[in-house]
CSV table of C-alpha atoms and ligand atoms in Angstrom, one decimal:
chain,number,residue,atom,x,y,z
A,287,MET,CA,167.6,14.5,-131.4
A,288,GLN,CA,168.6,18.1,-131.8
A,289,ILE,CA,168.3,21.0,-129.3
A,290,PHE,CA,168.7,24.8,-130.0
A,291,PHE,CA,169.3,27.4,-127.7
A,292,PRO,CA,168.5,30.8,-129.2
A,293,LYS,CA,170.2,33.9,-128.3
A,294,GLU,CA,168.2,35.9,-125.7
A,295,GLU,CA,167.0,39.4,-127.1
A,296,GLY,CA,166.5,42.8,-125.7
A,297,THR,CA,168.1,43.7,-122.5
A,298,GLU,CA,168.6,40.1,-121.4
A,299,ILE,CA,172.1,39.6,-120.2
A,300,ARG,CA,171.9,36.1,-119.1
A,301,ALA,CA,172.6,33.2,-121.7
A,302,THR,CA,170.6,30.1,-121.5
A,303,ILE,CA,173.6,27.8,-121.6
A,304,LEU,CA,177.3,27.8,-120.6
A,305,PRO,CA,179.7,25.8,-122.5
A,306,GLU,CA,180.2,23.4,-119.7
A,307,VAL,CA,176.4,22.8,-119.7
A,308,ALA,CA,176.5,22.4,-123.3
A,309,LYS,CA,179.0,19.6,-122.9
A,310,LYS,CA,176.8,17.7,-120.4
A,311,PHE,CA,174.1,17.3,-123.3
A,312,ILE,CA,176.3,16.3,-126.0
A,313,ASP,CA,177.7,13.5,-123.5
A,314,LEU,CA,174.1,12.3,-123.0
A,315,GLY,CA,174.0,12.1,-127.0
A,316,ILE,CA,172.0,15.0,-127.8
A,317,GLU,CA,173.0,17.2,-130.7
A,318,VAL,CA,173.6,20.8,-129.4
A,319,VAL,CA,173.1,23.8,-131.5
A,320,ILE,CA,173.5,27.4,-129.9
A,321,GLU,CA,172.7,30.6,-131.8
A,322,SER,CA,176.0,32.7,-132.7
A,323,GLU,CA,176.7,35.3,-129.8
A,324,ILE,CA,174.4,33.7,-127.1
A,325,GLY,CA,177.3,34.3,-124.5
A,326,SER,CA,178.6,37.5,-125.8
A,327,LYS,CA,177.1,39.7,-123.0
A,328,ILE,CA,178.9,37.4,-120.5
A,329,PHE,CA,182.0,37.6,-122.4
A,330,LEU,CA,181.8,34.0,-123.8
A,331,SER,CA,182.9,33.6,-127.3
A,332,ASP,CA,181.3,31.3,-129.9
A,333,ASP,CA,184.7,29.3,-129.8
A,334,LEU,CA,184.0,28.1,-126.4
A,335,TYR,CA,180.9,26.3,-127.5
A,336,LEU,CA,182.5,25.0,-130.5
A,337,GLN,CA,185.4,23.6,-128.3
A,338,VAL,CA,183.0,21.3,-126.4
A,339,GLY,CA,181.3,19.9,-129.4
A,340,ALA,CA,178.2,22.1,-130.0
A,341,ALA,CA,177.6,23.8,-133.4
A,342,VAL,CA,176.8,27.5,-133.8
A,343,SER,CA,174.1,28.7,-136.2
A,344,THR,CA,173.9,32.1,-137.6
A,345,ASP,CA,170.4,31.3,-139.2
A,346,ARG,CA,168.1,31.7,-136.2
A,347,SER,CA,164.9,31.2,-138.2
A,348,LYS,CA,166.3,27.7,-139.8
A,349,SER,CA,167.4,26.5,-136.6
A,350,LEU,CA,164.2,27.0,-134.8
A,351,SER,CA,162.3,25.3,-137.5
A,352,THR,CA,164.6,22.3,-137.1
A,353,ALA,CA,165.1,21.8,-133.7
A,354,ASP,CA,163.4,19.0,-131.7
A,355,ILE,CA,163.8,20.8,-128.5
A,356,ILE,CA,164.4,24.5,-128.0
A,357,CYS,CA,165.5,25.9,-124.7
A,358,ARG,CA,165.5,29.7,-123.8
A,359,ILE,CA,165.0,31.8,-120.8
A,360,ASN,CA,162.4,34.4,-121.8
A,361,LYS,CA,159.3,33.6,-123.4
A,362,PRO,CA,159.2,33.6,-127.4
A,363,LYS,CA,157.9,36.3,-129.5
A,364,MET,CA,154.6,35.0,-131.1
A,365,GLU,CA,155.8,34.6,-134.5
A,366,GLU,CA,158.8,32.3,-133.5
A,367,VAL,CA,156.2,29.8,-132.3
A,368,ALA,CA,154.2,29.3,-135.5
A,369,ILE,CA,157.7,28.4,-137.3
A,370,LEU,CA,158.7,25.5,-134.8
A,371,LYS,CA,158.6,22.2,-136.1
A,372,LYS,CA,155.5,20.2,-135.5
A,373,ASN,CA,155.7,18.3,-131.9
A,374,ALA,CA,158.9,20.2,-131.0
A,375,ILE,CA,159.5,20.8,-127.4
A,376,HIS,CA,159.8,24.3,-126.1
A,377,VAL,CA,161.2,25.3,-122.7
A,378,SER,CA,161.5,28.7,-121.2
A,379,PHE,CA,159.7,31.0,-118.5
A,380,LEU,CA,156.2,31.6,-119.9
A,381,ASP,CA,154.1,33.6,-117.6
A,382,PRO,CA,151.3,31.3,-118.6
A,383,PHE,CA,148.7,32.9,-116.6
A,384,ASN,CA,149.1,36.2,-118.2
A,385,GLU,CA,149.9,35.0,-121.7
A,386,ILE,CA,146.8,33.3,-122.8
A,387,GLU,CA,147.2,34.2,-126.5
A,388,LEU,CA,150.8,32.8,-126.6
A,389,VAL,CA,149.7,29.5,-124.8
A,390,ASN,CA,146.9,29.1,-127.5
A,391,GLU,CA,149.5,29.7,-130.2
A,392,PHE,CA,151.6,27.0,-128.8
A,393,ALA,CA,148.7,24.6,-128.8
A,394,ARG,CA,147.8,25.7,-132.4
A,395,ALA,CA,151.3,24.8,-133.5
A,396,SER,CA,151.1,21.7,-131.9
A,397,ILE,CA,154.2,22.3,-129.6
A,398,SER,CA,154.9,20.8,-126.2
A,399,ALA,CA,155.3,23.8,-124.1
A,400,ILE,CA,157.1,23.7,-120.6
A,401,SER,CA,156.9,26.6,-118.3
A,402,MET,CA,159.7,26.7,-116.2
A,403,GLU,CA,157.7,28.8,-113.4
A,404,LEU,CA,155.2,25.8,-113.0
A,405,VAL,CA,157.8,23.1,-112.1
A,406,PRO,CA,156.2,21.8,-108.8
A,407,ARG,CA,158.0,22.8,-105.5
A,408,ILE,CA,158.6,19.3,-104.7
A,409,THR,CA,161.8,17.5,-103.4
A,410,ARG,CA,162.6,15.6,-106.8
A,411,ALA,CA,162.2,18.6,-108.8
A,412,GLN,CA,164.4,20.8,-107.0
A,413,LYS,CA,167.3,20.3,-109.5
A,414,MET,CA,165.1,21.7,-112.2
A,415,ASP,CA,163.6,24.7,-110.0
A,416,ALA,CA,164.6,27.8,-111.9
A,417,LEU,CA,162.3,29.9,-110.0
A,418,SER,CA,164.5,28.9,-107.1
A,419,SER,CA,167.7,29.2,-108.7
A,420,GLN,CA,167.2,32.6,-110.2
A,421,ALA,CA,165.2,34.0,-106.9
A,422,ASN,CA,168.0,33.2,-104.8
A,423,LEU,CA,170.5,35.0,-106.9
A,424,ALA,CA,167.9,38.2,-107.3
A,425,GLY,CA,167.8,38.1,-103.4
A,426,TYR,CA,171.5,38.5,-103.4
A,427,SER,CA,171.7,41.1,-106.1
A,428,ALA,CA,168.8,43.3,-104.6
A,429,VAL,CA,171.0,43.8,-101.5
A,430,ILE,CA,174.1,44.5,-103.3
A,431,GLU,CA,172.1,47.0,-105.1
A,432,ALA,CA,170.7,48.6,-102.1
A,433,ALA,CA,174.1,48.9,-100.4
A,434,ARG,CA,175.6,50.5,-103.7
A,435,THR,CA,172.4,53.2,-103.5
A,436,LEU,CA,172.3,53.6,-99.8
A,437,THR,CA,174.1,56.7,-98.4
A,438,LYS,CA,175.3,54.8,-95.3
A,439,SER,CA,177.6,51.9,-95.0
A,440,PHE,CA,176.1,48.4,-93.9
A,441,PRO,CA,178.4,47.5,-91.1
A,442,MET,CA,179.2,49.2,-87.7
A,443,MET,CA,182.5,50.8,-87.9
A,444,MET,CA,184.4,51.9,-84.8
A,445,THR,CA,186.9,54.4,-86.1
A,446,ALA,CA,188.9,57.0,-84.2
A,447,ALA,CA,186.5,59.7,-85.8
A,448,GLY,CA,183.7,58.2,-84.0
A,449,THR,CA,181.2,55.0,-84.4
A,450,ILE,CA,179.2,54.5,-87.6
A,451,SER,CA,176.1,52.7,-86.8
A,452,PRO,CA,175.3,49.4,-88.7
A,453,SER,CA,172.5,49.9,-91.4
A,454,ARG,CA,169.2,48.5,-90.6
A,455,VAL,CA,167.5,46.4,-93.3
A,456,PHE,CA,163.9,45.0,-93.2
A,457,VAL,CA,162.9,42.2,-95.7
A,458,ILE,CA,159.3,41.7,-96.4
A,459,GLY,CA,158.3,38.3,-97.7
A,460,VAL,CA,160.8,35.3,-96.7
A,461,GLY,CA,160.8,32.9,-99.4
A,462,VAL,CA,163.8,32.0,-101.5
A,463,ALA,CA,164.7,35.5,-102.5
A,464,GLY,CA,163.8,36.9,-98.9
A,465,LEU,CA,166.1,34.3,-97.2
A,466,GLN,CA,168.9,35.0,-99.6
A,467,ALA,CA,168.5,38.8,-99.0
A,468,ILE,CA,168.7,38.4,-95.2
A,469,ALA,CA,171.7,36.3,-95.7
A,470,THR,CA,173.6,38.7,-97.8
A,471,ALA,CA,172.6,41.8,-95.7
A,472,LYS,CA,173.7,39.8,-92.6
A,473,ARG,CA,177.2,38.9,-94.2
A,474,LEU,CA,177.5,42.8,-95.0
A,475,GLY,CA,177.2,43.6,-91.4
A,476,ALA,CA,173.5,45.1,-91.2
A,477,ARG,CA,170.8,44.8,-88.5
A,478,VAL,CA,168.3,42.7,-90.1
A,479,GLU,CA,164.5,42.3,-89.6
A,480,ALA,CA,161.9,40.3,-91.6
A,481,PHE,CA,158.2,39.6,-91.9
A,482,ASP,CA,156.1,37.0,-93.6
A,483,THR,CA,152.6,36.0,-93.6
A,484,ARG,CA,153.5,32.4,-93.2
A,485,PRO,CA,154.5,31.8,-89.6
A,486,ILE,CA,156.4,28.8,-90.3
A,487,VAL,CA,159.5,31.1,-91.7
A,488,GLU,CA,160.0,32.5,-88.3
A,489,GLU,CA,162.7,29.8,-87.5
A,490,GLN,CA,164.4,30.3,-90.8
A,491,VAL,CA,164.7,33.8,-90.2
A,492,LYS,CA,166.2,33.4,-86.6
A,493,SER,CA,168.6,30.6,-88.0
A,494,LEU,CA,170.3,33.2,-90.3
A,495,GLY,CA,170.8,35.8,-87.2
A,496,ALA,CA,167.8,38.3,-88.4
A,497,LYS,CA,164.8,39.2,-86.2
A,498,PHE,CA,161.3,38.0,-87.0
A,499,VAL,CA,158.8,41.0,-86.7
A,500,GLN,CA,155.5,39.8,-85.1
A,501,ILE,CA,152.2,41.4,-86.6
A,502,ASP,CA,149.1,40.0,-85.6
A,503,ILE,CA,147.0,39.7,-89.1
A,504,GLY,CA,144.9,36.9,-88.0
A,505,GLU,CA,144.6,33.4,-89.6
A,506,THR,CA,146.8,33.1,-92.8
A,507,GLU,CA,147.1,29.7,-94.9
A,508,GLU,CA,149.3,28.4,-97.3
A,509,THR,CA,148.8,26.1,-100.4
A,510,ALA,CA,150.1,22.5,-100.5
A,511,GLN,CA,152.9,23.7,-102.3
A,512,GLY,CA,153.9,26.0,-99.5
A,513,TYR,CA,152.9,29.3,-101.3
A,514,ALA,CA,151.3,32.1,-99.4
A,515,LYS,CA,147.5,32.7,-99.7
A,516,GLU,CA,146.4,36.2,-100.8
A,517,LEU,CA,145.7,38.2,-97.6
A,518,THR,CA,142.2,40.1,-97.3
A,519,PRO,CA,142.1,44.0,-97.7
A,520,ASP,CA,141.6,44.0,-93.8
A,521,GLN,CA,144.6,42.0,-93.3
A,522,ILE,CA,146.7,44.1,-95.7
A,523,LYS,CA,145.6,47.1,-93.9
A,524,MET,CA,146.7,45.4,-90.4
A,525,GLN,CA,150.1,44.3,-91.8
A,526,GLN,CA,150.7,48.0,-93.2
A,527,GLU,CA,150.0,49.6,-89.7
A,528,GLY,CA,152.2,47.0,-88.2
A,529,MET,CA,155.1,47.6,-90.6
A,530,LYS,CA,154.8,51.6,-90.7
A,531,LYS,CA,157.2,52.0,-87.7
A,532,ILE,CA,159.7,49.4,-88.7
A,533,CYS,CA,159.8,50.8,-92.5
A,534,GLY,CA,160.4,54.5,-90.7
A,535,GLN,CA,163.2,53.0,-88.8
A,536,SER,CA,164.9,50.9,-91.6
A,537,ASP,CA,167.5,52.5,-94.0
A,538,VAL,CA,166.8,49.6,-96.4
A,539,VAL,CA,163.2,48.0,-97.2
A,540,ILE,CA,163.4,44.7,-99.5
A,541,THR,CA,160.1,43.6,-100.5
A,542,THR,CA,159.9,40.2,-102.2
A,543,ALA,CA,156.1,39.2,-101.5
A,544,GLN,CA,154.5,37.4,-104.0
A,545,VAL,CA,151.1,35.2,-104.2
A,546,PHE,CA,151.1,32.3,-106.6
A,547,GLY,CA,149.2,33.0,-109.9
A,548,ARG,CA,148.0,36.4,-108.6
A,549,PRO,CA,149.4,40.2,-108.8
A,550,ALA,CA,151.7,40.9,-106.2
A,551,PRO,CA,150.2,42.3,-102.8
A,552,ARG,CA,150.5,46.1,-102.6
A,553,ILE,CA,152.1,46.5,-98.9
A,554,VAL,CA,154.4,49.5,-98.8
A,555,THR,CA,152.0,52.7,-99.4
A,556,SER,CA,153.6,56.3,-100.2
A,557,GLU,CA,152.9,57.3,-96.4
A,558,MET,CA,155.2,54.4,-95.5
A,559,VAL,CA,157.9,55.6,-97.8
A,560,GLU,CA,157.6,59.1,-96.5
A,561,ALA,CA,158.0,58.0,-93.0
A,562,MET,CA,161.6,56.7,-93.9
A,563,LYS,CA,164.8,59.0,-93.5
A,564,PRO,CA,166.0,60.7,-96.6
A,565,GLY,CA,168.8,58.6,-98.5
A,566,SER,CA,167.0,55.4,-97.5
A,567,VAL,CA,166.6,52.8,-100.2
A,568,ILE,CA,163.5,50.5,-101.0
A,569,VAL,CA,164.0,47.4,-103.5
A,570,ASP,CA,160.7,46.3,-105.1
A,571,MET,CA,161.7,42.8,-106.1
A,572,ALA,CA,157.8,42.3,-107.1
A,573,VAL,CA,157.9,45.2,-109.6
A,574,THR,CA,157.3,43.1,-112.8
A,575,SER,CA,154.1,41.5,-111.0
A,576,GLY,CA,152.2,44.4,-109.9
A,577,GLY,CA,154.7,46.0,-107.2
A,578,ASN,CA,154.6,45.6,-103.4
A,579,VAL,CA,155.7,49.4,-103.3
A,580,GLU,CA,153.6,52.3,-104.2
A,581,GLY,CA,155.3,54.3,-107.0
A,582,SER,CA,157.8,51.6,-108.1
A,583,MET,CA,158.4,51.3,-111.6
A,584,ALA,CA,160.3,48.7,-113.5
A,585,ASP,CA,163.6,49.3,-114.3
A,586,GLU,CA,163.7,52.8,-112.8
A,587,TYR,CA,165.0,54.6,-109.7
A,588,VAL,CA,162.2,56.7,-108.4
A,589,VAL,CA,163.2,59.1,-105.6
A,590,HIS,CA,160.0,59.9,-103.5
A,591,GLU,CA,161.0,62.6,-100.7
A,592,GLY,CA,164.4,61.5,-100.7
A,593,VAL,CA,163.9,57.8,-100.8
A,594,THR,CA,165.1,55.9,-103.6
A,595,ILE,CA,162.6,53.2,-104.9
A,596,ILE,CA,164.5,50.7,-107.1
A,597,GLY,CA,162.5,48.4,-109.5
A,598,MET,CA,164.8,46.5,-111.3
A,599,SER,CA,163.1,43.6,-113.3
A,600,ASN,CA,166.1,41.5,-114.0
A,601,LEU,CA,168.0,41.1,-110.7
A,602,PRO,CA,169.5,37.7,-111.6
A,603,GLY,CA,170.9,39.4,-114.6
A,604,GLU,CA,173.2,41.4,-112.6
A,605,VAL,CA,174.8,38.4,-111.6
A,606,ALA,CA,174.3,36.7,-115.4
A,607,MET,CA,177.3,34.3,-115.4
A,608,ASP,CA,176.1,32.5,-112.3
A,609,ALA,CA,172.3,33.1,-113.4
A,610,SER,CA,173.1,31.4,-116.8
A,611,GLN,CA,175.1,28.4,-115.0
A,612,VAL,CA,172.4,27.6,-112.7
A,613,TYR,CA,169.6,28.1,-115.1
A,614,GLY,CA,171.4,26.0,-117.9
A,615,SER,CA,171.8,23.3,-115.0
A,616,ASN,CA,168.3,23.4,-114.5
A,617,LEU,CA,167.2,22.9,-117.8
A,618,PHE,CA,170.0,19.9,-118.2
A,619,ASN,CA,168.6,18.3,-115.2
A,620,MET,CA,165.0,18.2,-116.6
A,621,ILE,CA,166.0,16.6,-119.9
A,622,GLU,CA,168.3,14.2,-118.4
A,623,GLU,CA,165.4,13.2,-116.0
A,624,TYR,CA,163.2,12.2,-118.9
A,625,TRP,CA,166.1,11.0,-121.5
A,626,ASP,CA,165.7,7.7,-123.0
A,627,ALA,CA,169.2,6.9,-123.9
A,628,GLU,CA,168.4,3.8,-125.5
A,629,HIS,CA,165.9,5.3,-128.0
A,630,LYS,CA,167.4,8.7,-128.0
A,631,LYS,CA,164.1,10.6,-127.1
A,632,LEU,CA,162.5,12.1,-124.2
A,633,ASN,CA,160.0,10.1,-122.2
A,634,PHE,CA,157.1,12.6,-122.4
A,635,ASP,CA,154.9,11.1,-119.9
A,636,LEU,CA,152.1,13.4,-118.6
A,637,SER,CA,151.3,11.1,-115.8
A,638,ASP,CA,154.7,12.0,-114.3
A,639,GLU,CA,154.0,14.7,-111.5
A,640,VAL,CA,156.6,17.2,-112.5
A,641,LEU,CA,155.7,17.1,-116.2
A,642,ARG,CA,151.9,17.3,-115.3
A,643,GLY,CA,152.8,20.6,-113.3
A,644,CYS,CA,154.9,22.1,-116.1
A,645,VAL,CA,153.6,21.1,-119.6
A,646,ILE,CA,151.3,23.6,-120.8
A,647,THR,CA,150.6,22.4,-124.2
A,648,HIS,CA,150.7,19.0,-125.9
A,649,ASP,CA,149.5,17.3,-129.1
A,650,GLY,CA,147.8,20.5,-130.2
A,651,GLU,CA,145.9,21.1,-126.9
A,652,VAL,CA,146.1,23.1,-123.5
A,653,VAL,CA,146.8,20.4,-120.9
A,654,ASN,CA,147.7,22.2,-117.7
A,655,SER,CA,144.8,22.3,-115.5
A,656,MET,CA,145.8,25.4,-113.9
A,657,VAL,CA,146.2,27.3,-117.0
A,658,LYS,CA,143.1,25.8,-118.3
A,659,GLU,CA,141.1,27.2,-115.3
A,660,ARG,CA,142.5,30.7,-116.1
A,661,MET,CA,141.2,30.5,-119.5
B,905,NAD,P1,157.1,33.4,-103.7
B,905,NAD,O1,158.0,34.2,-104.4
B,905,NAD,O2,156.0,33.0,-104.0
B,905,NAD,O3,156.8,34.6,-102.4
B,905,NAD,C1,157.7,35.2,-101.7
B,905,NAD,C2,157.2,35.4,-100.1
B,905,NAD,O4,156.5,36.3,-99.9
B,905,NAD,C3,156.6,34.0,-99.7
B,905,NAD,O5,157.4,33.7,-98.6
B,905,NAD,C4,155.5,34.4,-99.1
B,905,NAD,O6,154.9,33.7,-98.1
B,905,NAD,C5,155.6,35.8,-99.0
B,905,NAD,N1,154.1,36.7,-98.9
B,905,NAD,C6,153.1,36.7,-99.7
B,905,NAD,N2,152.3,37.7,-99.3
B,905,NAD,C7,152.9,38.5,-98.2
B,905,NAD,C8,152.3,39.7,-97.7
B,905,NAD,N3,151.4,40.2,-97.7
B,905,NAD,N4,153.5,39.9,-96.6
B,905,NAD,C9,154.7,39.5,-96.5
B,905,NAD,N5,155.1,38.3,-97.1
B,905,NAD,C10,154.3,37.7,-98.0
B,905,NAD,O7,157.9,32.4,-102.6
B,905,NAD,P2,159.0,31.3,-103.1
B,905,NAD,O8,160.2,32.0,-102.8
B,905,NAD,O9,158.7,31.1,-104.5
B,905,NAD,O10,158.7,30.3,-102.1
B,905,NAD,C11,157.4,29.7,-101.9
B,905,NAD,C12,157.4,28.4,-101.1
B,905,NAD,O11,158.0,27.5,-101.8
B,905,NAD,C13,158.3,28.6,-99.8
B,905,NAD,O12,157.3,28.0,-98.8
B,905,NAD,C14,159.4,28.0,-100.2
B,905,NAD,O13,160.1,27.4,-99.1
B,905,NAD,C15,158.8,26.9,-101.1
B,905,NAD,N6,159.7,26.2,-101.8
B,905,NAD,C16,160.0,24.7,-101.9
B,905,NAD,C17,161.0,24.2,-102.8
B,905,NAD,C18,160.9,22.6,-102.7
B,905,NAD,O14,161.2,22.2,-103.6
B,905,NAD,N7,160.5,22.0,-101.8
B,905,NAD,C19,161.8,25.0,-103.7
B,905,NAD,C20,161.5,26.3,-103.3
B,905,NAD,C21,160.7,26.8,-102.7
């Protein structure tokens, strides 16, 4: 059984696997091949991988076409699917609801494609949950980037020259990323407020020492997996009305609001941006899924009437070493969970709740019910 980790392409800084995690795969009895320079952007040489017993490939196409399992962070190019070995397992983020052609290509090539964003949010799968491991680091990076860009300090300072007031941070959306954003902003000494449409998070916000903003938007629902359901246009209006004043008082607004399988809700309007003081900062963490903030653009710093709107699309990549470490561990935990040591193969049983949730294609067919519905 051979597993191949191709080098990520383009602007990606993260590496799918660190040497210490590669060693864990090898200890399981799996042959590990990494593409040469997989860790070069985080200063990890090929030698470090060789030292733990991995093989280094300089022929990407050949390694893709011979591996039994291929693991990467980002979705593959279409042309790289066709060259995979029939019945190989491909694991990565896939964005399957928006990548129907790619999903069909996986089925055509008879590849078992696993989408990391569809690992169910259940206790047993927490160790494989890459959405959470990356969102947590993204929440941290968002605050660090906001603090770096803001023209004020986060903590209160009492100096001989006078008192500097603490910055006010408003976090919109309190899932995994939002909770880490709150915790990080608190550690830096800011005054933090937060809002989410799921009232259940109020206690979590308070336990981090932040204030939960009360806005009456009527009945809200969440799915069995704890995801927020989409608000009606009227509810969004009520939410915007309720937030206008708080945005105006905030030095930093961090938006993390997402609705599973849908475009992100547009929450912060230009009018709300204009109500903020010059020098303030907004980080739109939903920029790649539609954007929570009017005017935000992926990988741009847009300045609108003195307010900087940050739309970084790869916030976990700002702490790429840690992001690589936890992502690789998520992959290892998944493969170890289904590893049959005696027969040296994966138990690919689609009646298993976790696999049923995240396997998109298998045996030449699209097998995931949520993805099939979208098609
Ligand atoms: P997410 O990225 O889907 O969304 C981020 C947050 O945005 C959510 O808290 C959501 O309620 C909120 N939101 C949606 N619309 C909004 C709006 N209009 N205004 C303000 N906020 C809005 O969320 P996530 O971080 O992936 O977490 C989703 C859920 O899954 C949470 O309940 C989380 O606790 C749960 N979870 C469970 C596990 C597990 O293994 N049990 C693991 C991770 C997350």
